[in-house]
Coordinates of C-alpha atoms and ligand atoms in Angstrom, one line a residue:
X1 CA -11.1 -53.8 94.6
X2 CA -11.5 -55.6 98.0
X3 CA -11.3 -53.6 101.9
X4 CA -12.0 -55.8 104.6
X5 CA -12.4 -54.9 108.6
X6 CA -8.8 -54.7 110.1
X7 CA -10.1 -57.0 112.6
X8 CA -10.1 -59.7 110.1
X9 CA -6.5 -59.2 109.1
X10 CA -4.8 -61.2 112.4
X11 CA -3.4 -58.2 113.8
X12 CA -2.3 -57.6 118.0
X13 CA -4.8 -55.6 119.7
X14 CA -2.8 -53.1 119.7
X15 CA -2.0 -52.4 116.9
X16 CA -6.0 -52.6 116.4
X17 CA -6.6 -49.9 118.9
X18 CA -3.8 -47.9 116.8
X19 CA -6.1 -47.9 113.6
X20 CA -9.6 -47.5 114.8
X21 CA -7.8 -44.4 117.5
X22 CA -7.0 -42.8 114.1
X23 CA -10.1 -42.9 112.6
X24 CA -9.6 -46.0 110.2
X25 CA -12.8 -47.9 109.9
X26 CA -11.7 -50.6 107.5
X27 CA -8.3 -51.4 105.4
X28 CA -8.0 -50.0 102.0
X29 CA -8.2 -52.3 99.6
X30 CA -3.6 -52.3 99.3
X31 CA -4.1 -52.8 103.2
X32 CA -6.1 -55.1 102.8
X33 CA -4.2 -56.9 99.8
X34 CA -0.8 -56.9 101.4
X35 CA -0.9 -56.8 105.5
X36 CA -1.6 -60.7 105.5
X37 CA 1.5 -61.2 102.6
X38 CA 3.3 -58.8 104.9
X39 CA 3.1 -61.1 108.6
X40 CA 3.3 -64.3 107.0
X41 CA 6.6 -62.9 106.0
X42 CA 7.1 -62.9 102.4
X43 CA 8.2 -59.9 100.4
X44 CA 5.8 -57.8 98.8
X45 CA 5.9 -55.7 95.8
X46 CA 2.5 -52.7 95.9
X47 CA 1.5 -51.0 93.0
X48 CA -1.1 -48.2 93.7
X49 CA -2.2 -45.1 93.9
X50 CA -0.6 -42.2 96.1
X51 CA -3.2 -41.4 98.7
X52 CA -4.0 -45.5 98.4
X53 CA -2.9 -45.8 102.5
X54 CA 0.6 -47.9 101.5
X55 CA 2.7 -46.4 104.3
X56 CA 0.0 -48.3 106.8
X57 CA 0.3 -51.4 104.3
X58 CA 4.0 -51.7 105.8
X59 CA 4.1 -49.8 109.2
X60 CA 1.6 -52.1 109.9
X61 CA 3.4 -55.6 109.3
X62 CA 6.5 -54.0 110.2
X63 CA 5.4 -53.3 114.1
X64 CA 3.9 -56.6 114.1
X65 CA 7.7 -58.0 113.5
X66 CA 9.5 -55.4 116.3
X67 CA 10.7 -57.6 118.7
X68 CA 10.5 -54.2 121.3
X69 CA 12.8 -55.6 124.0
X70 CA 15.5 -55.6 121.7
X71 CA 17.2 -52.2 121.1
X72 CA 18.2 -52.8 117.6
X73 CA 17.4 -51.0 113.8
X74 CA 15.2 -54.0 113.0
X75 CA 13.2 -52.6 110.2
X76 CA 14.9 -50.1 107.3
X77 CA 12.6 -47.4 105.5
X78 CA 14.3 -45.4 102.7
X79 CA 11.8 -43.0 101.3
X80 CA 12.4 -40.6 98.8
X81 CA 12.5 -37.0 100.2
X82 CA 12.9 -35.4 104.2
X83 CA 9.3 -35.1 104.2
X84 CA 8.4 -37.9 103.1
X85 CA 11.0 -39.9 106.2
X86 CA 9.0 -37.9 109.0
X87 CA 5.8 -38.2 107.4
X88 CA 5.7 -42.0 107.4
X89 CA 8.0 -41.5 110.8
X90 CA 4.6 -39.9 111.8
X91 CA 2.3 -42.4 110.5
X92 CA 4.5 -45.3 112.0
X93 CA 4.1 -43.4 116.0
X94 CA 0.9 -43.2 115.8
X95 CA 0.1 -47.1 114.3
X96 CA 2.5 -48.2 117.9
X97 CA 0.7 -45.9 119.2
X98 CA -0.3 -48.7 121.9
X99 CA 2.7 -50.9 121.2
X100 CA 5.5 -49.1 124.2
X101 CA 8.7 -49.4 123.7
X102 CA 9.2 -49.3 119.9
X103 CA 10.8 -46.2 118.9
X104 CA 11.0 -44.9 115.3
X105 CA 13.6 -42.5 114.2
X106 CA 13.5 -40.7 110.9
X107 CA 16.8 -39.9 109.4
X108 CA 17.3 -37.3 106.7
X109 CA 19.8 -35.0 105.0
X110 CA 20.2 -31.1 106.6
X111 CA 19.5 -32.4 110.0
X112 CA 22.1 -33.3 112.4
X113 CA 24.0 -36.2 113.2
X114 CA 24.1 -35.6 116.4
X115 CA 20.4 -35.7 116.9
X116 CA 20.3 -38.9 114.5
X117 CA 23.5 -40.5 116.8
X118 CA 21.2 -39.7 120.0
X119 CA 18.3 -41.5 118.3
X120 CA 19.9 -45.2 116.6
X121 CA 21.7 -44.8 119.9
X122 CA 18.8 -44.9 122.3
X123 CA 17.5 -48.0 120.5
X124 CA 15.4 -47.0 117.5
X125 CA 13.7 -50.5 116.2
X126 CA 12.4 -48.4 112.9
X127 CA 15.1 -46.2 111.2
X128 CA 13.3 -44.5 108.1
X129 CA 15.8 -42.6 106.0
X130 CA 16.8 -40.9 102.3
X131 CA 19.2 -43.3 100.7
X132 CA 21.6 -41.3 100.6
X133 CA 21.8 -40.8 104.6
X134 CA 21.1 -44.0 105.1
X135 CA 24.2 -45.1 103.6
X136 CA 26.2 -42.2 105.6
X137 CA 25.2 -43.5 109.0
X138 CA 26.1 -47.2 107.5
X139 CA 29.6 -45.4 106.4
X140 CA 29.9 -43.9 109.7
X141 CA 29.2 -47.1 111.8
X142 CA 26.6 -45.5 113.9
X143 CA 23.8 -47.7 111.3
X144 CA 24.6 -51.3 112.0
X145 CA 22.1 -53.4 109.7
X146 CA 23.0 -56.6 111.2
X147 CA 19.7 -57.6 113.0
X148 CA 17.3 -55.7 110.8
X149 CA 14.2 -58.1 109.7
X150 CA 12.5 -56.2 107.0
X151 CA 13.6 -53.3 104.3
X152 CA 10.8 -51.3 102.8
X153 CA 11.4 -49.3 99.6
X154 CA 8.4 -46.3 99.5
X155 CA 8.3 -44.6 96.5
X156 CA 11.2 -46.6 94.3
X157 CA 10.4 -44.8 91.3
X158 CA 10.7 -41.9 92.4
X159 CA 14.2 -42.3 95.0
X160 CA 15.2 -43.4 91.0
X161 CA 14.1 -41.0 89.8
X162 CA 15.9 -38.8 91.9
X163 CA 19.3 -40.8 91.3
X164 CA 19.8 -42.5 94.3
X165 CA 19.4 -46.3 92.2
X166 CA 23.2 -46.5 93.6
X167 CA 22.6 -45.8 97.1
X168 CA 19.5 -48.2 97.2
X169 CA 21.9 -51.2 95.1
X170 CA 24.8 -50.6 98.0
X171 CA 22.1 -50.6 101.4
X172 CA 20.6 -53.9 99.5
X173 CA 23.6 -55.5 99.0
X174 CA 24.9 -54.5 102.3
X175 CA 21.9 -56.3 104.5
X176 CA 21.6 -59.3 106.2
X177 CA 20.2 -62.3 103.4
X178 CA 16.6 -63.4 104.9
X179 CA 15.6 -59.9 105.5
X180 CA 12.3 -59.9 104.1
X181 CA 11.1 -57.5 101.6
X182 CA 8.5 -55.0 100.3
X183 CA 8.8 -52.5 97.4
X184 CA 6.3 -49.8 97.0
X185 CA 5.4 -48.0 93.6
X186 CA 3.0 -46.0 91.9
X187 CA 4.1 -47.1 89.1
X188 CA 7.5 -50.1 87.8
X189 CA 9.3 -48.7 85.5
X190 CA 12.1 -52.0 83.8
X191 CA 14.5 -50.6 86.4
X192 CA 12.4 -51.2 89.2
X193 CA 11.6 -54.3 88.3
X194 CA 15.3 -55.0 87.8
X195 CA 15.5 -54.2 90.8
X196 CA 13.3 -56.1 92.4
X197 CA 14.1 -58.7 90.4
X198 CA 17.5 -59.5 91.9
X199 CA 16.7 -58.6 95.6
X200 CA 13.6 -60.9 96.3
X201 CA 12.4 -64.0 96.4
X202 CA 9.2 -65.1 94.4
X203 CA 8.0 -61.3 95.1
X204 CA 3.8 -61.4 96.5
X205 CA 2.5 -58.4 93.7
X206 CA -0.5 -56.2 94.9
X207 CA -2.0 -54.1 91.9
X208 CA -4.8 -51.9 92.5
X209 CA -6.1 -50.1 90.4
X210 CA -6.3 -46.8 90.8
X211 CA -9.4 -45.3 90.6
X212 CA -10.5 -47.1 94.2
X213 CA -7.8 -45.3 95.9
X214 CA -8.9 -41.8 98.0
X215 CA -6.6 -38.8 97.8
X216 CA -6.2 -38.0 101.1
X217 CA -3.4 -35.2 100.8
X218 CA -5.7 -33.3 98.6
X219 CA -7.8 -30.6 101.2
X220 CA -11.4 -31.2 100.1
X221 CA -13.6 -28.1 99.7
X222 CA -17.1 -28.1 99.0
X223 CA -19.6 -24.8 98.6
X224 CA -23.0 -24.4 98.8
X225 CA -23.4 -22.1 95.7
X226 CA -26.6 -20.5 94.1
X227 CA -26.1 -21.6 90.3
X228 CA -26.1 -18.5 89.0
X229 CA -23.8 -17.1 91.6
X230 CA -21.2 -20.6 90.1
X231 CA -19.4 -17.8 88.0
X232 CA -18.5 -15.4 90.4
X233 CA -17.9 -18.0 92.8
X234 CA -15.3 -19.8 90.8
X235 CA -13.1 -16.6 89.7
X236 CA -13.4 -15.1 93.7
X237 CA -11.5 -18.4 94.6
X238 CA -9.4 -18.2 92.0
X239 CA -7.9 -14.4 92.9
X240 CA -8.1 -15.1 97.0
X241 CA -5.7 -18.0 96.1
X242 CA -3.9 -16.3 93.7
X243 CA -4.2 -20.0 92.0
X244 CA -2.1 -20.3 88.2
X245 CA -2.6 -24.0 87.1
X246 CA -6.0 -26.0 87.5
X247 CA -8.8 -28.1 85.6
X248 CA -12.1 -26.4 85.9
X249 CA -14.5 -29.9 86.2
X250 CA -18.5 -29.5 84.0
X251 CA -20.7 -31.6 83.1
X252 CA -21.4 -31.1 79.8
X253 CA -19.8 -29.5 76.9
X254 CA -22.6 -27.2 76.9
X255 CA -21.7 -25.9 80.0
X256 CA -17.6 -26.4 79.4
X257 CA -17.7 -23.7 75.9
X258 CA -20.3 -20.9 78.0
X259 CA -17.7 -21.4 81.1
X260 CA -14.7 -21.2 78.7
X261 CA -16.3 -18.0 77.0
X262 CA -16.9 -16.2 80.5
X263 CA -14.1 -16.5 82.1
X264 CA -11.8 -15.5 78.6
X265 CA -14.1 -12.3 79.0
X266 CA -13.6 -12.3 82.7
X267 CA -9.7 -12.2 81.6
X268 CA -8.0 -15.5 82.4
X269 CA -6.1 -17.4 80.4
X270 CA -8.0 -20.9 79.9
X271 CA -9.0 -22.8 77.4
X272 CA -11.0 -26.2 76.9
X273 CA -11.5 -29.5 75.9
X274 CA -14.3 -31.7 75.3
X275 CA -16.0 -33.9 73.0
X276 CA -16.3 -31.9 70.1
X277 CA -12.7 -31.0 69.8
X278 CA -11.1 -33.2 67.2
X279 CA -7.8 -35.4 68.9
X280 CA -5.1 -33.2 67.3
X281 CA -7.2 -29.9 68.5
X282 CA -7.0 -32.0 71.5
X283 CA -3.7 -32.8 71.3
X284 CA -2.5 -29.5 71.3
X285 CA -4.7 -27.8 74.0
X286 CA -3.6 -30.3 76.1
X287 CA 0.3 -29.6 74.9
X288 CA -0.4 -26.0 75.9
X289 CA -1.4 -26.5 79.2
X290 CA 0.9 -29.0 80.0
X291 CA 3.6 -25.8 79.1
X292 CA 1.3 -23.9 81.6
X293 CA 0.9 -21.5 78.2
X294 CA -2.6 -21.0 80.5
X295 CA -3.6 -21.8 83.6
X296 CA -7.1 -22.8 83.6
X297 CA -8.3 -25.9 81.8
X298 CA -11.9 -26.3 81.5
X299 CA -12.6 -29.5 80.6
X300 CA -16.0 -32.4 81.1
X301 CA -14.3 -36.3 82.2
X302 CA -14.0 -37.7 79.3
X303 CA -12.4 -35.1 77.8
X304 CA -10.2 -35.8 80.8
X305 CA -9.8 -39.6 80.8
X306 CA -5.8 -40.5 80.3
X307 CA -4.9 -36.7 80.6
X308 CA -1.8 -36.7 82.4
X309 CA -0.5 -33.5 84.2
X310 CA 1.3 -32.8 87.7
X311 CA 1.7 -31.0 89.9
X312 CA -1.7 -29.3 89.3
X313 CA -2.3 -26.5 92.8
X314 CA -6.3 -27.2 92.0
X315 CA -8.6 -28.9 90.3
X316 CA -12.3 -27.5 90.4
X317 CA -15.6 -29.3 90.5
X318 CA -17.6 -26.8 88.9
X319 CA -20.7 -29.2 88.1
X320 CA -21.0 -31.8 90.7
X321 CA -19.4 -35.4 89.5
X322 CA -21.6 -38.2 88.5
X323 CA -20.6 -40.5 91.4
X324 CA -18.4 -41.2 93.9
X325 CA -15.8 -42.8 91.1
X326 CA -15.4 -39.6 89.0
X327 CA -15.0 -37.5 92.2
X328 CA -11.9 -39.4 93.0
X329 CA -10.9 -39.6 89.9
X330 CA -11.5 -35.7 89.1
X331 CA -9.6 -34.9 92.3
X332 CA -6.7 -37.0 91.8
X333 CA -5.1 -34.8 89.4
X334 CA -3.8 -32.4 92.2
X335 CA -2.8 -33.0 95.3
X336 CA 0.7 -35.6 93.5
X337 CA 3.9 -36.7 94.3
X338 CA 3.3 -36.3 97.8
X339 CA 2.6 -32.1 97.4
X340 CA -0.4 -31.1 99.0
X341 CA -3.4 -30.0 96.5
X342 CA -6.9 -28.6 97.0
X343 CA -10.3 -29.7 95.1
X344 CA -13.1 -27.1 95.2
X345 CA -17.0 -28.9 94.8
X346 CA -19.4 -26.3 93.3
X347 CA -23.1 -27.6 94.7
X348 CA -26.3 -26.2 94.5
X349 CA -29.6 -27.0 95.8
X350 CA -30.4 -30.7 96.7
X351 CA -26.3 -31.8 95.2
X352 CA -24.8 -30.8 98.9
X353 CA -27.0 -34.3 99.6
X354 CA -25.6 -36.3 96.4
X355 CA -22.5 -34.6 97.5
X356 CA -23.0 -36.0 101.8
X357 CA -23.9 -39.6 99.6
X358 CA -20.8 -39.7 97.5
X359 CA -18.3 -38.3 100.7
X360 CA -19.9 -41.4 103.1
X361 CA -19.7 -44.5 100.2
X362 CA -15.9 -43.2 99.0
X363 CA -14.9 -42.3 102.8
X364 CA -13.9 -38.5 101.7
X365 CA -13.3 -36.3 103.9
X366 CA -14.6 -33.1 102.4
X367 CA -14.8 -29.7 104.5
X368 CA -16.9 -27.0 103.8
X369 CA -16.1 -23.5 102.1
X370 CA -17.1 -19.7 102.3
X371 CA -17.1 -17.7 99.5
X372 CA -15.1 -15.2 99.9
X373 CA -16.4 -11.7 99.6
X374 CA -15.4 -8.7 97.4
X375 CA -13.7 -7.7 100.7
X376 CA -11.2 -10.3 101.3
X377 CA -11.2 -10.5 97.8
X378 CA -9.6 -7.3 97.6
X379 CA -7.1 -7.4 100.7
X380 CA -5.8 -10.1 99.6
X381 CA -4.9 -9.0 96.0
X382 CA -3.5 -5.6 98.0
X383 CA -1.5 -8.6 99.9
X384 CA -0.2 -10.1 96.6
X385 CA 0.1 -6.7 94.9
X386 CA 2.8 -5.1 98.1
X387 CA 4.5 -8.2 97.6
X388 CA 5.0 -8.2 93.9
X389 CA 6.2 -4.3 94.7
X390 CA 8.3 -4.8 97.8
X391 CA 10.1 -7.8 95.4
X392 CA 10.2 -6.0 92.4
X393 CA 12.0 -2.9 94.9
X394 CA 14.6 -5.7 96.1
X395 CA 15.2 -7.1 92.9
X396 CA 15.7 -3.9 90.8
X397 CA 14.2 -6.0 88.1
X398 CA 12.2 -2.8 86.5
X399 CA 13.4 -0.1 83.4
X400 CA 14.3 2.9 85.3
X401 CA 11.7 6.0 84.0
X402 CA 14.0 8.7 85.0
X403 CA 12.9 11.0 82.1
X404 CA 9.0 11.0 83.3
X405 CA 9.9 10.7 87.0
X406 CA 12.1 14.1 87.1
X407 CA 9.6 15.9 84.5
X408 CA 7.2 15.5 88.0
X409 CA 9.6 16.3 90.5
X410 CA 11.5 19.4 88.2
X411 CA 7.0 20.9 88.3
X412 CA 6.8 20.6 92.0
X413 CA 5.4 17.5 92.5
X414 CA 6.8 15.6 96.2
X415 CA 8.0 11.9 95.3
X416 CA 5.4 9.9 98.4
X417 CA 2.9 11.9 96.1
X418 CA 3.9 10.5 92.3
X419 CA 4.4 6.9 94.0
X420 CA 1.1 7.5 95.6
X421 CA -0.7 8.1 92.6
X422 CA 0.3 5.7 90.3
X423 CA 0.2 3.2 93.1
X424 CA -3.3 4.7 92.4
X425 CA -3.8 4.6 89.2
X426 CA -2.5 1.2 88.7
X427 CA -4.3 -1.0 91.7
X428 CA -7.2 -1.3 90.3
X429 CA -4.9 -3.2 87.2
X430 CA -2.3 -4.6 88.8
X431 CA -3.0 -5.5 92.5
X432 CA -6.6 -7.0 89.8
X433 CA -4.3 -10.3 89.1
X434 CA -6.2 -10.9 86.5
X435 CA -5.7 -7.1 84.3
X436 CA -3.3 -6.9 82.7
X437 CA -0.2 -5.7 84.8
X438 CA 1.5 -1.9 83.5
X439 CA 4.8 -3.2 85.5
X440 CA 6.4 -6.0 84.5
X441 CA 5.0 -9.4 86.3
X442 CA 8.0 -11.2 87.5
X443 CA 6.6 -14.3 88.2
X444 CA 5.1 -14.2 84.9
X445 CA 6.8 -16.2 82.3
X446 CA 4.1 -15.3 79.6
X447 CA 1.9 -12.4 79.8
X448 CA -1.4 -13.1 79.7
X449 CA -2.6 -10.8 76.9
X450 CA -0.1 -12.8 74.8
X451 CA -2.4 -16.5 75.4
X452 CA -4.8 -14.4 74.9
X453 CA -4.2 -13.7 71.4
X454 CA -3.9 -17.3 70.5
X455 CA -7.2 -19.2 72.5
X456 CA -9.4 -16.1 71.3
X457 CA -8.0 -16.8 67.8
X458 CA -8.6 -20.8 68.0
X459 CA -12.5 -20.1 70.2
X460 CA -14.7 -21.8 67.5
X461 CA -17.8 -20.2 69.7
X462 CA -19.3 -16.6 67.5
X463 CA -18.3 -14.1 70.3
X464 CA -21.0 -11.2 71.2
X465 CA -18.7 -8.8 70.3
X466 CA -15.2 -8.0 68.1
X467 CA -12.9 -9.6 70.2
X468 CA -10.3 -6.9 70.6
X469 CA -6.4 -7.1 69.7
X470 CA -4.7 -7.3 72.7
X471 CA -2.1 -4.9 72.6
X472 CA 1.0 -5.1 75.2
X473 CA -0.3 -2.9 78.1
X474 CA 0.7 0.3 77.6
X475 CA 2.4 2.9 80.2
X476 CA -0.5 3.8 82.4
X477 CA 0.6 6.5 83.3
X478 CA -1.3 9.0 80.3
X479 CA -1.7 11.9 82.6
X480 CA 1.9 11.9 83.8
X481 CA 3.3 11.7 80.2
X482 CA 0.6 13.0 77.7
X483 CA 3.4 12.2 74.5
X484 CA 3.5 7.9 75.6
X485 CA -0.4 8.5 74.8
X486 CA -1.9 7.9 71.3
X487 CA -4.9 6.9 70.2
X488 CA -4.9 3.1 71.2
X489 CA -4.0 1.1 68.5
X490 CA -5.7 -2.4 69.2
X491 CA -8.8 -0.6 69.4
X492 CA -8.9 1.7 66.3
X493 CA -7.7 -1.2 64.4
X494 CA -10.7 -2.8 64.4
X495 CA -13.6 0.0 64.6
X496 CA -16.8 -0.9 65.6
X497 CA -19.6 0.9 63.3
X498 CA -22.5 1.5 65.3
X499 CA -26.0 4.4 64.1
X500 CA -27.1 5.8 67.7
X501 CA -30.0 6.7 67.8
X502 CA -29.2 10.2 69.7
X503 CA -25.4 11.8 69.3
X504 CA -23.3 10.1 71.8
X505 CA -22.3 13.3 74.4
X506 CA -18.2 13.8 73.6
X507 CA -15.7 13.8 76.0
X508 CA -14.0 16.7 77.3
X509 CA -10.8 15.3 75.0
X510 CA -11.6 14.8 71.6
X511 CA -12.0 11.2 70.1
X512 CA -13.8 10.1 73.7
X513 CA -17.5 9.3 74.3
X514 CA -19.0 9.5 77.6
X515 CA -20.2 6.1 79.2
X516 CA -22.6 6.4 82.7
X517 CA -21.8 3.5 84.9
X518 CA -24.0 2.5 88.2
X519 CA -21.7 2.5 91.2
X520 CA -20.6 5.7 92.5
X521 CA -18.8 7.3 95.6
X522 CA -21.7 5.3 97.2
X523 CA -19.8 2.7 97.1
X524 CA -16.2 4.3 97.8
X525 CA -14.6 3.9 94.0
X526 CA -12.0 5.2 93.2
X527 CA -10.9 5.4 89.4
X528 CA -8.2 3.2 89.7
X529 CA -11.0 0.5 90.7
X530 CA -12.7 1.8 87.6
X531 CA -10.0 1.8 84.9
X532 CA -9.0 -1.5 86.1
X533 CA -12.2 -3.0 85.5
X534 CA -12.6 -1.7 82.1
X535 CA -9.1 -2.7 81.2
X536 CA -9.0 -6.1 83.5
X537 CA -12.5 -6.9 81.1
X538 CA -12.1 -5.8 78.3
X539 CA -7.9 -6.1 77.4
X540 CA -7.6 -2.9 76.0
X541 CA -5.5 -0.6 77.2
X542 CA -6.3 1.7 80.3
X543 CA -5.5 4.5 78.0
X544 CA -9.2 3.9 76.1
X545 CA -10.0 5.6 79.5
X546 CA -10.2 9.4 79.7
X547 CA -11.2 11.8 82.4
X548 CA -14.2 10.2 84.9
X549 CA -16.3 11.8 87.4
X550 CA -17.3 10.5 90.2
X551 CA -20.7 10.8 91.5
X552 CA -23.0 9.9 94.5
X553 CA -25.0 6.9 92.3
X554 CA -23.5 6.4 89.0
X555 CA -19.1 7.3 87.6
X556 CA -19.3 9.3 84.0
X557 CA -16.1 8.1 82.3
X558 CA -14.9 8.7 78.6
X559 CA -13.6 6.2 76.7
X560 CA -11.8 6.4 73.7
X561 CA -15.2 6.5 71.2
X562 CA -14.1 3.3 69.2
X563 CA -13.9 1.6 72.7
X564 CA -17.4 2.9 73.9
X565 CA -19.1 -0.4 72.1
X566 CA -16.3 -2.9 73.5
X567 CA -16.5 -1.2 77.0
X568 CA -20.2 -1.1 77.4
X569 CA -20.9 -4.8 75.9
X570 CA -17.9 -6.7 78.2
X571 CA -18.8 -4.9 81.2
X572 CA -22.7 -4.8 81.4
X573 CA -23.4 -7.4 84.4
X574 CA -19.9 -7.5 85.5
X575 CA -19.1 -6.5 89.1
X576 CA -17.7 -4.2 90.6
X577 CA -17.9 -3.3 94.7
X578 CA -20.7 -5.4 94.4
X579 CA -22.8 -3.6 92.4
X580 CA -23.4 -5.6 88.7
X581 CA -22.4 -2.8 86.5
X582 CA -25.0 -1.4 83.4
X583 CA -22.9 0.6 81.5
X584 CA -25.1 3.3 79.0
X585 CA -24.2 5.5 76.8
X586 CA -24.6 9.2 77.8
X587 CA -26.2 11.0 74.8
X588 CA -26.8 14.1 74.4
Ligands
ADP1 P1 0.0 -43.4 100.0 O1 1.6 -43.4 101.0 O2 -0.8 -44.8 99.2 O3 -0.1 -42.1 99.1 P2 -0.7 -42.5 102.6 O4 0.0 -43.8 103.4 O5 -0.4 -41.4 102.3 O6 -1.3 -43.1 101.1 O7 -2.3 -42.4 103.3 C1 -2.7 -41.5 102.5 C2 -3.6 -41.4 103.6 O8 -4.7 -41.9 103.9 C3 -3.4 -40.4 105.4 O9 -3.6 -39.6 105.4 C4 -3.6 -42.0 105.8 O10 -3.7 -41.7 107.2 C5 -5.0 -41.3 105.9 N1 -5.5 -44.2 105.4 C6 -4.0 -44.9 105.3 N2 -4.6 -45.8 105.5 C7 -6.6 -45.5 106.1 C8 -7.3 -46.2 106.2 N3 -7.6 -47.5 105.9 N4 -8.4 -45.2 106.2 C9 -9.2 -43.9 106.6 N5 -7.9 -43.1 106.0 C10 -6.6 -44.4 105.8
MG2 MG1 3.0 -43.5 100.4

């Protein structure tokens, strides 16, 4: 779609100076198409995607039409929400920066009438408001619309969705018949077409295809990461921001499968979508994703085409898209409906040049991000953990365990020590948002292990190890309540047989063997770190780990014999405190 320099659109020097000051290099397609009609006084219907620059498309002709010598409302902009009203008013302020004497005023519910009366009395010429509050002011007589020249409906589809239809009808039927109408909407359902028919004359219909839009509401970042460190960077960013709903784009089906495997083994609830799946399988995955039965959808561009999900928190470009169009298409899935979203792009090696040229071509603002250190992730998790704990305590939404607590108190333990010990035990698991959280996590609808069961079943890719059937996490207070820690059923259900060349050293308790890990006090490791990691990665109950001996450079942990092989295989290569784990069975 065509774009033109603002200078060719017949604008005043004041507005041209303003767009230049705002850093707009040329008019976006919707602006190129709408502004001339708007200036000519014609009614316009503008349909284009979020982020395509609709605000300036109507604000510029409106500003050009305002007679600043008149202190009367000459333009009315209706918006669905107060946030949008404020945002649009700000854009008006910037675009009219050099047009002396133009006053714009947002009016919306929730703000005092007093303030709005004052603004209206001061002679605002452009009023930007939510339909309800605009009606209020009309009825109170504080908003007079006799001098109105233009009415704008911004996000008309959303306003109707939000039930503003009657208010809008009322407002439109009480403004001067001679006014110009500008309708903007991302979609054009029948209700809107009907509204337009009744309130416009021979409107120019401007429709811009979605892919031409850039999506500036999306906070865009790129990270330079070595190809081999991508997974680590991905999981750190997910953990740091505590993302719960997003799409991760890969360039190939193989990458999708691989990443799905890796993320699963690290305890993330994800599923995948690519061309090798049957339509039925795809529908099922999509249906689950929409109802948020899992958190991250890993997909190729083709598979994700036509996928309609809203409210994604984040889109990851795990692999760089082919071109700017694919890029904007991908990231357009986050930050919809005026909400802010995030797009995170990984580049390795020379890909940075490709990203730069895409950014230049599509005029994208992508800032450089830095992969957080493990320490920063831990800190952020600790904060999340504290917050959860506080909320739990405040809302008292937990089962009481008086019997256990009383028993410990009776044995002479101080309550502060008991609490500290429990937190200590929990931290590796519960502050690690991805490990099965033994404490009830109120904001999660379905615990992760529930989903893991389902998706593990549907994943056709052969796993290196038998996937353990995850059980609901049992009480972590193994040592505190020995009677509640039988041999974990999840493990004994699938015993793994392997004849070891040498006999594994038996642990301190019967049924346990010892596994050595290459981290120790040198890395400030705590038992909770290790238990949390094991539980998080394997999805086995924390009780599979028994006694732990921390040495300077290694740690010996007793692990339930049936689980040892799974633990060793799953933790191989997984980082803990900056060290890649190399677990090994201790033999005697
Ligand atoms: P829409 O209403 O279509 O969702 P907005 O009007 O909110 O989009 O514009 C989105 C962003 O793009 C805003 O930050 C705006 O300042 C910016 N923008 C608008 N027009 C241009 C342009 N011609 N060049 C560069 N940025 C623009
Ligand atoms: Mg808009």
